[in-house]
Coordinates of C-alpha atoms in Angstrom, one line a residue:
M23 CA 112.4 80.8 88.8
T24 CA 114.4 81.6 84.9
R25 CA 112.3 78.6 83.4
V26 CA 109.1 80.1 85.0
I27 CA 108.7 83.5 83.9
Q28 CA 109.8 82.0 80.9
V29 CA 106.4 80.1 80.7
E30 CA 104.3 82.6 82.2
W31 CA 105.3 85.7 79.9
R32 CA 104.4 83.1 76.8
L33 CA 101.7 82.1 78.5
R34 CA 100.4 85.6 79.1
S35 CA 101.0 87.0 76.1
A36 CA 99.1 83.8 74.1
A37 CA 96.0 84.2 76.6
G38 CA 95.4 87.9 75.4
S39 CA 92.5 89.2 76.6
S40 CA 91.0 86.3 76.9
C41 CA 91.4 86.5 80.8
E42 CA 88.7 88.4 83.1
R43 CA 91.9 90.2 84.6
Q44 CA 94.1 91.9 82.3
A45 CA 97.6 93.8 84.2
T46 CA 100.5 95.5 83.5
D47 CA 103.5 93.2 83.2
A48 CA 107.7 93.7 81.9
G49 CA 108.6 90.1 81.8
V50 CA 110.7 90.2 85.7
L51 CA 110.4 88.4 88.5
F52 CA 112.1 90.2 91.8
D53 CA 113.3 88.7 94.8
D54 CA 114.6 90.2 98.0
R55 CA 116.2 88.4 101.2
R56 CA 113.7 89.2 103.6
A57 CA 111.4 86.9 102.2
Y58 CA 114.2 84.1 103.6
G59 CA 115.0 83.3 107.0
T60 CA 117.9 85.3 108.1
R61 CA 120.3 82.9 109.1
D62 CA 119.9 81.9 105.5
W63 CA 121.1 85.8 104.5
P64 CA 125.0 84.8 104.5
L65 CA 124.6 82.1 101.7
L66 CA 121.9 84.3 99.8
Q67 CA 125.0 86.7 99.6
D68 CA 128.4 84.2 98.7
V69 CA 126.0 82.2 96.3
L70 CA 123.4 84.7 94.3
G71 CA 125.2 88.7 95.6
M72 CA 121.6 89.2 97.0
D73 CA 121.9 91.6 99.8
E74 CA 119.7 94.3 101.5
A75 CA 118.1 95.7 98.3
P76 CA 115.6 93.7 96.1
V77 CA 116.9 91.7 93.1
V78 CA 116.1 91.2 89.8
A79 CA 115.6 87.4 90.1
A80 CA 115.2 86.2 86.2
V81 CA 113.8 88.0 82.7
A82 CA 111.6 87.0 80.2
T83 CA 113.7 86.4 77.2
G84 CA 111.9 89.0 74.4
G85 CA 110.0 90.3 77.3
P86 CA 109.9 94.7 77.9
A87 CA 112.6 94.4 80.9
D88 CA 114.7 92.0 78.6
T89 CA 114.2 94.5 75.7
A90 CA 115.5 97.5 78.5
G91 CA 118.7 95.6 79.1
L92 CA 117.3 94.6 82.9
R93 CA 119.8 91.4 83.7
A94 CA 119.6 89.4 86.7
G95 CA 120.6 90.1 89.7
D96 CA 120.6 93.6 89.2
E97 CA 119.5 95.2 92.7
V98 CA 116.7 97.5 92.2
L99 CA 116.9 100.7 93.6
S100 CA 114.1 102.4 92.2
I101 CA 110.7 102.0 89.8
G102 CA 108.9 105.3 88.6
G103 CA 111.1 107.6 90.5
V104 CA 110.1 106.1 93.6
P105 CA 112.3 104.3 96.0
A106 CA 112.3 100.6 95.8
E107 CA 112.2 100.9 99.8
D108 CA 109.4 103.2 99.9
I109 CA 106.9 101.5 97.4
A110 CA 107.8 98.5 100.1
A111 CA 106.4 100.7 102.9
A112 CA 103.8 102.1 100.9
R113 CA 102.2 98.5 100.5
K114 CA 102.8 97.2 103.5
A115 CA 104.8 94.1 102.3
G116 CA 106.7 92.8 105.4
N117 CA 108.6 90.0 103.8
L118 CA 107.0 90.2 100.3
V119 CA 109.1 93.4 99.4
A120 CA 109.4 91.3 95.6
E121 CA 105.5 90.8 95.1
A122 CA 105.0 95.0 95.8
L123 CA 107.5 95.7 93.2
L124 CA 105.1 93.6 90.6
A125 CA 102.5 94.6 92.6
E126 CA 103.9 98.3 91.6
I127 CA 104.3 97.9 87.8
A128 CA 100.9 96.3 87.2
E129 CA 98.3 98.7 88.1
R130 CA 100.9 101.6 85.5
P131 CA 99.5 102.3 82.8
A132 CA 100.7 99.8 79.7
G133 CA 102.6 101.5 77.0
V134 CA 103.9 104.7 79.1
P135 CA 107.2 104.2 79.5
L136 CA 108.7 103.1 82.8
A137 CA 112.3 104.4 84.1
V138 CA 114.1 101.9 86.9
E139 CA 116.8 102.5 88.0
V140 CA 119.2 99.6 89.0
R141 CA 122.8 98.7 90.5
R142 CA 124.8 95.8 88.2
G143 CA 127.7 94.8 90.0
G144 CA 128.1 97.4 92.4
G145 CA 128.4 99.6 90.0
A146 CA 126.6 103.1 89.4
P147 CA 122.9 103.3 89.4
L148 CA 121.7 102.4 85.8
R149 CA 118.4 104.1 84.3
L150 CA 116.2 101.8 82.0
Q151 CA 113.1 102.2 80.7
L152 CA 110.6 99.7 80.1
S153 CA 107.8 99.6 77.8
P154 CA 105.9 97.6 79.6
V155 CA 102.5 95.7 77.9
R156 CA 99.0 94.6 79.1
H157 CA 97.8 90.9 79.0
C158 CA 96.3 88.2 81.4
A159 CA 96.7 89.1 85.2
A160 CA 97.3 85.4 85.7
R161 CA 100.3 84.6 87.6
L162 CA 102.4 81.3 87.9
V163 CA 103.3 81.1 91.6
L164 CA 107.1 78.8 92.4
V165 CA 105.9 76.4 95.2
T166 CA 108.3 74.3 97.2
D167 CA 107.2 70.8 97.0
R168 CA 108.7 68.0 95.9
G169 CA 105.3 66.5 94.6
V170 CA 105.2 66.7 90.7
D171 CA 101.5 68.7 91.2
A172 CA 100.1 72.0 89.4
Y173 CA 96.7 73.7 90.6
S174 CA 95.2 77.4 90.4
D175 CA 92.6 79.4 92.1
Q176 CA 90.7 81.9 90.0
S177 CA 94.0 84.2 89.9
N178 CA 96.9 82.4 89.6
V179 CA 98.6 79.1 88.8
A180 CA 100.6 77.1 91.3
L181 CA 103.5 74.7 90.2
T182 CA 105.7 73.0 92.7
T183 CA 108.7 73.0 92.0
G184 CA 109.1 68.9 92.2
L185 CA 107.0 69.3 88.7
V186 CA 109.3 71.9 87.4
T187 CA 112.3 69.5 88.2
F188 CA 110.3 66.5 86.7
A189 CA 109.1 68.2 83.6
R190 CA 112.1 67.8 80.6
T191 CA 111.5 70.9 78.8
D192 CA 109.6 74.0 79.0
D193 CA 107.2 72.2 75.9
E194 CA 105.5 69.6 78.9
L195 CA 105.9 72.8 81.6
A196 CA 103.7 74.9 79.2
L197 CA 101.6 72.0 78.9
A198 CA 100.6 71.5 82.6
A199 CA 100.7 75.4 83.4
G200 CA 98.4 75.7 80.2
H201 CA 96.0 73.6 81.6
E202 CA 95.4 75.4 85.4
L203 CA 95.9 78.5 83.3
A204 CA 92.2 77.5 80.6
H205 CA 91.1 77.1 83.9
I206 CA 91.5 80.6 84.9
I207 CA 89.9 81.5 81.8
N208 CA 87.3 79.5 81.8
G209 CA 86.2 80.7 84.9
D210 CA 85.9 77.3 86.5
R211 CA 85.0 76.7 90.1
K212 CA 84.9 73.3 92.3
G213 CA 81.6 71.7 93.0
G214 CA 79.2 69.9 90.8
G215 CA 79.4 66.1 90.1
I216 CA 82.0 64.1 88.2
S217 CA 80.5 64.4 84.5
A218 CA 80.5 68.0 85.0
R219 CA 83.7 68.5 86.0
R220 CA 85.6 65.8 83.9
R221 CA 84.4 68.3 81.2
M222 CA 85.4 70.5 83.1
E223 CA 88.8 69.0 82.8
D224 CA 88.8 68.4 78.8
L225 CA 87.9 71.6 78.2
A226 CA 90.9 72.9 80.0
D227 CA 93.1 70.8 78.2
E228 CA 92.1 71.6 75.2
R229 CA 92.4 75.0 75.9
G230 CA 95.8 74.9 78.0
L231 CA 97.0 73.0 74.3
R232 CA 96.1 76.1 72.4
L233 CA 97.2 77.9 75.2
L234 CA 100.9 76.3 74.6
Q235 CA 100.9 76.1 70.7
C236 CA 100.0 79.9 70.8
A237 CA 102.7 80.4 72.7
G238 CA 105.3 79.0 70.4
Y239 CA 106.1 75.9 72.3
D240 CA 105.9 72.0 70.5
R241 CA 102.3 70.1 71.1
A242 CA 104.1 67.2 70.7
S243 CA 107.0 67.2 73.0
A244 CA 104.3 68.4 75.8
L245 CA 102.1 65.8 75.8
G246 CA 105.5 63.9 76.9
L247 CA 105.0 65.0 80.4
F248 CA 101.2 62.7 80.4
E249 CA 102.8 60.3 78.3
R250 CA 105.3 59.9 81.7
L251 CA 103.5 60.9 84.2
G252 CA 101.2 57.8 82.8
S253 CA 103.8 55.5 82.7
R254 CA 103.9 55.9 86.8
D255 CA 100.2 56.1 87.7
W256 CA 99.8 52.5 86.2
L257 CA 97.1 52.2 89.1
G258 CA 95.3 55.7 89.3
F259 CA 97.0 56.8 92.3
L260 CA 98.2 60.2 90.8
R261 CA 94.7 60.6 89.0
A262 CA 91.4 62.3 90.8
P263 CA 88.6 60.8 89.2
T264 CA 87.1 63.7 87.8
H265 CA 90.2 63.6 85.0
R266 CA 90.6 61.5 82.3
S267 CA 93.9 58.4 82.3
F268 CA 96.4 60.2 81.1
A269 CA 96.7 57.6 78.1
K270 CA 93.1 59.0 77.3
R271 CA 94.4 62.6 78.2
V272 CA 96.8 62.4 75.5
E273 CA 94.7 60.4 72.7
R274 CA 92.2 63.7 73.2
L275 CA 94.7 65.6 72.5
R276 CA 96.5 64.5 69.9
Q277 CA 93.1 64.5 67.8
T278 CA 92.5 68.1 69.1
A279 CA 92.9 70.3 65.7
P280 CA 95.9 72.9 65.5
S281 CA 94.1 76.5 66.1
G282 CA 95.7 79.3 63.5
I283 CA 94.0 81.8 66.1
C284 CA 96.5 84.0 68.3
P285 CA 96.0 85.4 71.0
V286 CA 93.7 81.8 72.0
P287 CA 90.4 83.9 72.0
R288 CA 87.8 83.7 75.1

């Protein structure tokens, strides 16, 4: 989750206003034990110290949450003066309390100080002030799946745990995530012939590469992901017919001129 939030923050910042949907963001992920089976609660308590209150799961380095002093493991007591449990109840969150807290931040005005009250290590409550920003609303969602895969709908990008494990560097992870984020920015939809779909994938490759470069990732290191996937896919089993071979994709991307425009324009 820590790797994913870092890549998410940097890619969303690099996308700037090119996404159709914008949201307020603080560069933080929350977690809550209600998202897990009750039999897992003792383990969460022993390993992560997760009790009844939702907690900060990860913060993006250099983001508003990090700058304000939020740390992984902090228990979240309130946001904007509203108790965390009241936010969950008002949004009918059920077991998706962490999502409700993110939605609360996403709907707040950017640039307006936002108070977040937390408890750290069982101590007294801490009141921290965030200065959230507004940028691309698309989020990276971590999906528990051993398969090496990334996909997107019209709103968010899904990365499997298998992909996060397979990616040796965050540069590689940003390549996969950037490609899918590019599909969202480009407004791509399913359907059409093979040629049209392949052109769609080519454009997503190109924009994805520019996104990761604008986010400060290394393009040469990033392409290692496709190179290693290609070495595993010598019969093409891992590749849809709408995609070029991994070798061809690497060749094309190496020839793509770097873009010095940041954030990446639409």
